Amino acid sequence: MAEGFSGKCLCGAVHYESSVDPQFIGQCHCIDCRKTSGTDHATHIAIPEDAFTVTGTLKFFDHPANSGNIVGRGFCPECGAPIYSRNSAMKGLVFVRASSLDDLEIAKPQVIVFASRAPSWRHLDPELPAYAEMPEKMPKAVSKPASS
Ligand SMILES: [Zn+2]
Ligand SMILES: [Zn+2]
C-alpha cells in the first residue's frame, strides 16, 4: 500500500492529504480535547507539517495548554469538524484529529496522555503506556520508527 493518508470534514469543504504514514498517535484526555471532541478524549496523529496538504479554509482557535504552550485547533468553519492542531512548542509538526480520517483503522493509539482526567467509565487499554498528565518527553519506545 502507498504511504500516506487522507481525510475530510463533515461537509467536505476541508480535505487534506498526508504524504507520510502517521509518525506518532496519542490519545489525549485533557479538558481542551474533551471540550472539542464530543466525548472524553481526542486522538491525535502527529506528522511533519511539510508532508501535510490542506484544501479549504480552516478557522483556528488558539488556547494555552497546561504547559503554557499555545495550541491552535483548526476546524471547518462551516460544519465545525476538528481537523488538526498545532503546538507552539512543537514547530514543524501537525496533529491530525483521528475523527477526520478517511480510514480510522490507521489511528490505533500508541500512548495515552492526561489519563488522570479520563472518567471512571472509560476503559483505557492496559497494553498502552498511560501518563497521568503530559510527559516531558515521550519515551522512545513508543515512537514509531520512520518507515523510510
Ligand atoms: Zn466542513
Ligand atoms: Zn488534549
XYZ file of N, CA and C and ligand atoms in Angstrom:
446
model
N 0.836 -1.197 0.000
C 0.000 0.000 0.000
C 0.870 1.246 0.000
N 0.435 2.234 -0.722
C 1.182 3.502 -0.778
C 1.189 4.171 0.580
N 2.228 4.923 0.809
C 2.328 5.621 2.090
C 1.401 6.833 2.099
N 0.989 7.221 3.274
C 0.176 8.416 3.415
C -1.264 8.101 3.753
N -2.028 9.161 3.969
C -3.439 9.008 4.298
C -4.168 10.310 3.976
N -5.477 10.263 4.087
C -6.282 11.431 3.751
C -7.456 11.541 4.702
N -8.112 12.695 4.641
C -9.281 12.893 5.490
C -10.046 14.119 5.069
N -11.177 14.331 5.721
C -12.000 15.499 5.408
C -12.925 15.818 6.573
N -13.527 17.011 6.480
C -14.509 17.415 7.487
C -15.864 16.806 7.139
N -16.849 17.115 7.950
C -18.176 16.544 7.738
C -18.821 17.046 6.448
N -18.709 18.351 6.149
C -19.389 18.909 4.965
C -18.559 18.756 3.702
N -17.271 18.503 3.843
C -16.414 18.304 2.676
C -15.700 19.554 2.197
N -15.965 20.710 2.839
C -15.305 21.953 2.423
C -13.797 21.900 2.684
N -13.402 21.122 3.678
C -11.983 20.986 4.012
C -11.578 19.534 3.809
N -10.540 19.319 3.037
C -9.965 17.977 2.959
C -8.461 18.082 2.911
N -7.793 16.987 3.191
C -6.336 17.045 3.312
C -5.716 15.722 2.906
N -4.421 15.791 2.662
C -3.644 14.586 2.384
C -2.327 14.669 3.139
N -1.894 13.515 3.600
C -0.560 13.405 4.170
C 0.229 12.488 3.252
N 1.460 12.881 2.951
C 2.283 12.042 2.065
C 3.045 10.983 2.861
N 2.929 11.040 4.178
C 3.596 10.037 5.026
C 2.568 9.363 5.928
N 2.923 8.188 6.418
C 2.091 7.483 7.385
C 2.169 8.205 8.734
N 1.216 7.911 9.627
C 1.287 8.510 10.969
C 2.645 8.235 11.612
N 3.250 9.281 12.207
C 4.553 9.125 12.858
C 4.376 8.774 14.321
N 3.274 9.265 14.876
C 3.034 9.071 16.299
C 1.543 9.294 16.553
N 0.942 8.437 17.382
C -0.505 8.557 17.619
C -0.760 8.566 19.119
N -1.380 9.631 19.591
C -1.642 9.780 21.014
C -3.115 10.014 21.297
N -3.566 9.388 22.360
C -4.942 9.575 22.834
C -4.889 10.506 24.035
N -5.576 11.646 23.937
C -5.459 12.674 24.971
C -6.795 12.914 25.668
N -6.740 12.878 26.995
C -7.946 13.092 27.801
C -7.956 14.463 28.462
N -7.167 15.415 27.954
C -7.163 16.741 28.573
C -8.509 17.426 28.352
N -8.761 18.457 29.156
C -10.076 19.114 29.108
C -10.314 19.754 27.745
N -9.261 20.351 27.158
C -9.447 21.006 25.865
C -9.830 20.009 24.779
N -9.190 18.836 24.825
C -9.539 17.814 23.830
C -10.973 17.333 24.053
N -11.323 17.177 25.308
C -12.700 16.751 25.601
C -13.719 17.765 25.107
N -13.453 19.029 25.390
C -14.422 20.075 25.035
C -14.640 20.187 23.528
N -13.662 19.747 22.772
C -13.777 19.899 21.321
C -14.026 18.571 20.620
N -14.352 17.541 21.399
C -14.409 16.215 20.783
C -15.792 15.612 20.649
N -16.693 15.908 21.578
C -17.963 15.184 21.598
C -17.931 13.999 22.536
N -16.723 13.656 23.029
C -16.638 12.621 24.060
C -15.487 12.951 25.005
N -14.906 11.967 25.651
C -13.975 12.247 26.740
C -12.527 12.380 26.305
N -12.233 12.275 25.051
C -10.835 12.352 24.614
C -10.762 12.701 23.125
N -9.544 12.967 22.675
C -9.295 13.097 21.240
C -8.064 12.271 20.903
N -8.026 11.743 19.705
C -6.851 11.014 19.241
C -6.168 11.857 18.172
N -4.850 12.044 18.361
C -4.065 12.932 17.501
C -3.003 12.133 16.756
N -2.856 12.437 15.496
C -1.862 11.765 14.663
C -0.810 12.792 14.279
N 0.406 12.600 14.788
C 1.468 13.564 14.511
C 2.162 13.228 13.205
N 2.313 14.261 12.377
C 3.074 14.129 11.128
C 3.828 15.438 10.882
N 4.888 15.391 10.072
C 5.590 16.638 9.749
C 4.682 17.546 8.916
N 4.743 18.830 9.246
C 3.899 19.809 8.566
C 4.137 19.808 7.048
N 5.392 19.568 6.643
C 5.678 19.656 5.209
C 5.171 18.443 4.418
N 4.635 17.449 5.133
C 4.036 16.297 4.453
C 2.523 16.445 4.339
N 2.003 17.565 4.812
C 0.567 17.744 5.005
C 0.047 18.834 4.067
N -0.966 18.510 3.292
C -1.567 19.476 2.366
C -3.055 19.591 2.649
N -3.488 20.806 2.961
C -4.901 21.041 3.260
C -5.535 21.832 2.132
N -6.732 21.431 1.720
C -7.518 22.186 0.751
C -8.758 22.699 1.473
N -9.040 23.979 1.321
C -10.166 24.588 2.025
C -9.654 25.458 3.152
N -10.543 26.216 3.751
C -10.142 27.184 4.766
C -10.555 26.717 6.147
N -9.569 26.717 7.040
C -9.838 26.350 8.425
C -9.926 27.600 9.281
N -10.655 27.508 10.356
C -10.613 28.535 11.392
C -9.834 27.953 12.559
N -8.947 28.786 13.144
C -8.132 28.306 14.263
C -8.559 28.959 15.570
N -8.659 28.142 16.579
C -8.896 28.640 17.924
C -7.643 28.363 18.747
N -6.981 29.438 19.194
C -5.739 29.296 19.966
C -6.049 29.322 21.451
N -5.495 28.349 22.149
C -5.764 28.265 23.584
C -4.519 27.713 24.270
N -4.133 28.287 25.439
C -2.958 27.742 26.121
C -3.223 26.359 26.702
N -2.310 25.441 26.478
C -2.387 24.111 27.085
C -1.880 24.212 28.518
N -1.977 23.135 29.262
C -1.458 23.044 30.632
C -0.037 23.568 30.748
N 0.775 23.210 29.752
C 2.187 23.564 29.721
C 2.408 25.047 29.499
N 1.347 25.768 29.083
C 1.512 27.165 28.710
C 1.758 27.337 27.221
N 2.064 26.243 26.536
C 2.228 26.318 25.093
C 0.872 26.616 24.450
N 0.916 27.348 23.356
C -0.339 27.663 22.685
C -0.677 26.552 21.697
N -1.857 26.002 21.867
C -2.350 25.008 20.927
C -3.404 25.676 20.054
N -3.162 25.654 18.772
C -4.114 26.194 17.807
C -4.907 25.051 17.216
N -6.206 25.068 17.432
C -7.058 23.972 16.977
C -7.822 24.418 15.733
N -7.532 23.752 14.628
C -8.148 24.105 13.351
C -9.380 23.274 13.094
N -10.454 23.969 12.710
C -11.705 23.270 12.429
C -12.376 23.894 11.208
N -13.294 23.160 10.632
C -14.035 23.682 9.478
C -15.046 24.701 9.965
N -14.996 25.945 9.440
C -15.936 26.967 9.910
C -17.377 26.701 9.469
N -17.551 25.824 8.495
C -18.909 25.502 8.031
C -19.584 24.476 8.930
N -18.913 23.348 9.125
C -19.566 22.245 9.856
C -18.983 22.035 11.252
N -17.886 22.709 11.580
C -17.333 22.631 12.933
C -16.461 21.426 13.207
N -16.240 20.585 12.223
C -15.441 19.373 12.460
C -13.982 19.734 12.740
N -13.398 19.201 13.830
C -11.972 19.433 14.086
C -11.129 18.704 13.040
N -10.082 19.392 12.566
C -9.241 18.787 11.516
C -7.827 18.521 12.030
N -7.161 19.553 12.524
C -5.823 19.326 13.070
C -5.447 20.470 13.986
N -4.393 20.247 14.775
C -3.915 21.304 15.659
C -2.413 21.473 15.510
N -1.948 22.621 16.005
C -0.519 22.945 16.035
C -0.172 23.297 17.471
N 1.080 23.084 17.821
C 1.520 23.389 19.182
C 2.727 24.310 19.077
N 2.697 25.434 19.804
C 3.763 26.431 19.684
C 5.120 25.869 20.090
N 5.121 24.782 20.881
C 6.381 24.193 21.324
C 6.863 23.082 20.389
N 6.032 22.709 19.427
C 6.404 21.610 18.527
C 6.265 22.069 17.085
N 7.080 23.044 16.754
C 7.050 23.609 15.410
C 7.455 22.540 14.390
N 6.826 22.602 13.237
C 7.155 21.648 12.185
C 6.299 20.405 12.212
N 5.456 20.294 13.247
C 4.556 19.135 13.324
C 3.108 19.598 13.286
N 2.252 18.766 12.736
C 0.817 18.988 12.865
C 0.210 17.737 13.494
N -0.915 17.952 14.173
C -1.582 16.870 14.903
C -2.988 16.708 14.340
N -3.114 15.709 13.494
C -4.373 15.494 12.779
C -5.355 14.766 13.698
N -6.586 15.219 13.705
C -7.613 14.569 14.514
C -8.065 13.268 13.848
N -8.041 12.202 14.614
C -8.434 10.900 14.065
C -9.854 10.932 13.509
N -10.711 11.754 14.131
C -12.116 11.802 13.693
C -12.278 12.242 12.244
N -11.269 12.940 11.702
C -11.387 13.455 10.337
C -10.857 12.483 9.279
N -10.290 11.381 9.714
C -9.648 10.452 8.773
C -10.644 9.759 7.852
N -10.203 9.463 6.649
C -10.998 8.616 5.766
C -10.952 7.165 6.244
N -9.824 6.762 6.804
C -9.681 5.385 7.299
C -9.234 5.402 8.757
N -10.195 5.253 9.633
C -9.910 5.331 11.069
C -9.057 4.165 11.568
N -8.966 3.112 10.780
C -8.175 1.937 11.183
C -6.698 2.270 11.392
N -6.225 3.326 10.759
C -4.792 3.652 10.872
C -4.480 4.398 12.166
N -5.504 4.686 12.981
C -5.315 5.595 14.124
C -5.267 4.899 15.471
N -4.789 3.678 15.507
C -4.696 2.998 16.806
C -3.676 3.726 17.672
N -4.108 4.214 18.860
C -3.190 4.996 19.698
C -1.992 4.180 20.176
N -0.870 4.884 20.390
C 0.362 4.275 20.914
C 0.618 4.675 22.352
N -0.055 5.730 22.782
C 0.157 6.231 24.141
C -1.103 6.977 24.574
N -1.333 6.998 25.892
C -2.463 7.749 26.449
C -1.897 8.847 27.343
N -2.331 10.083 27.128
C -1.886 11.184 27.991
C -3.085 11.835 28.677
N -2.804 12.491 29.801
C -3.843 13.040 30.673
C -4.849 11.965 31.082
N -4.303 10.764 31.307
C -5.152 9.630 31.696
C -5.876 9.906 33.010
N -5.274 10.760 33.861
C -5.898 11.051 35.162
C -7.224 11.782 34.998
N -7.453 12.352 33.816
C -8.701 13.103 33.603
C -9.761 12.272 32.906
N -9.428 11.034 32.595
C -10.433 10.169 31.954
C -11.507 9.825 32.986
N -12.751 9.759 32.573
C -13.811 9.400 33.516
C -13.699 7.935 33.938
N -14.331 7.610 35.060
C -14.203 6.255 35.612
C -14.752 5.196 34.665
N -15.668 5.599 33.789
C -16.280 4.607 32.897
C -15.466 4.358 31.626
N -14.395 5.136 31.425
C -13.578 4.952 30.219
C -12.634 3.776 30.403
N -12.721 2.785 29.548
C -11.765 1.689 29.581
C -10.502 2.127 28.860
N -9.391 2.193 29.589
C -8.116 2.551 28.972
C -7.362 1.268 28.654
N -6.897 1.158 27.450
C -6.192 -0.043 27.003
C -4.976 -0.307 27.901
N -5.002 -1.405 28.676
C -3.881 -1.670 29.596
C -2.575 -1.989 28.869
N -2.648 -2.257 27.575
C -1.443 -2.535 26.785
C -0.660 -1.255 26.466
N -1.331 -0.121 26.597
C -0.703 1.132 26.185
C -0.067 1.838 27.377
N 1.090 2.486 27.133
C 1.644 3.345 28.185
C 0.679 4.500 28.442
N 0.373 4.727 29.712
C -0.559 5.807 30.064
C 0.126 6.750 31.043
N -0.011 8.035 30.793
C 0.576 9.066 31.650
C -0.536 9.867 32.296
N -0.386 10.132 33.592
C -1.402 10.894 34.324
C -1.613 12.254 33.676
N -0.483 12.879 33.259
C -0.571 14.159 32.560
C 0.251 14.048 31.279
N 0.792 15.173 30.824
C 1.627 15.125 29.623
C 3.067 14.900 30.042
N 3.696 13.808 29.595
C 5.101 13.606 29.974
C 5.982 14.680 29.335
N 7.075 14.997 30.015
C 8.023 15.978 29.493
C 8.493 15.584 28.103
N 8.821 14.305 28.006
C 9.305 13.778 26.722
C 8.669 12.415 26.515
N 8.217 12.177 25.315
C 7.669 10.862 25.006
C 8.805 9.835 25.004
N 8.587 8.692 25.642
C 9.623 7.660 25.602
C 9.870 7.197 24.169
N 11.102 6.883 23.894
C 11.481 6.456 22.544
C 10.734 5.210 22.106
N 10.505 4.329 23.074
C 9.888 3.034 22.766
C 8.535 3.177 22.068
N 7.828 4.259 22.365
C 6.513 4.389 21.749
C 6.533 5.204 20.459
N 7.691 5.776 20.144
C 7.780 6.489 18.867
C 7.943 5.473 17.754
N 7.035 5.563 16.822
C 7.073 4.631 15.705
C 8.314 4.921 14.872
N 9.116 3.896 14.563
C 10.281 4.177 13.724
C 9.852 4.667 12.332
N 10.554 5.645 11.826
C 10.230 6.164 10.500
C 10.319 5.029 9.498
N 9.350 4.934 8.626
C 9.297 3.808 7.706
C 10.231 3.972 6.521
N 10.809 5.157 6.360
C 11.671 5.372 5.207
C 13.116 5.028 5.554
Zn -16.910 21.145 6.918
Zn -5.574 17.072 24.839
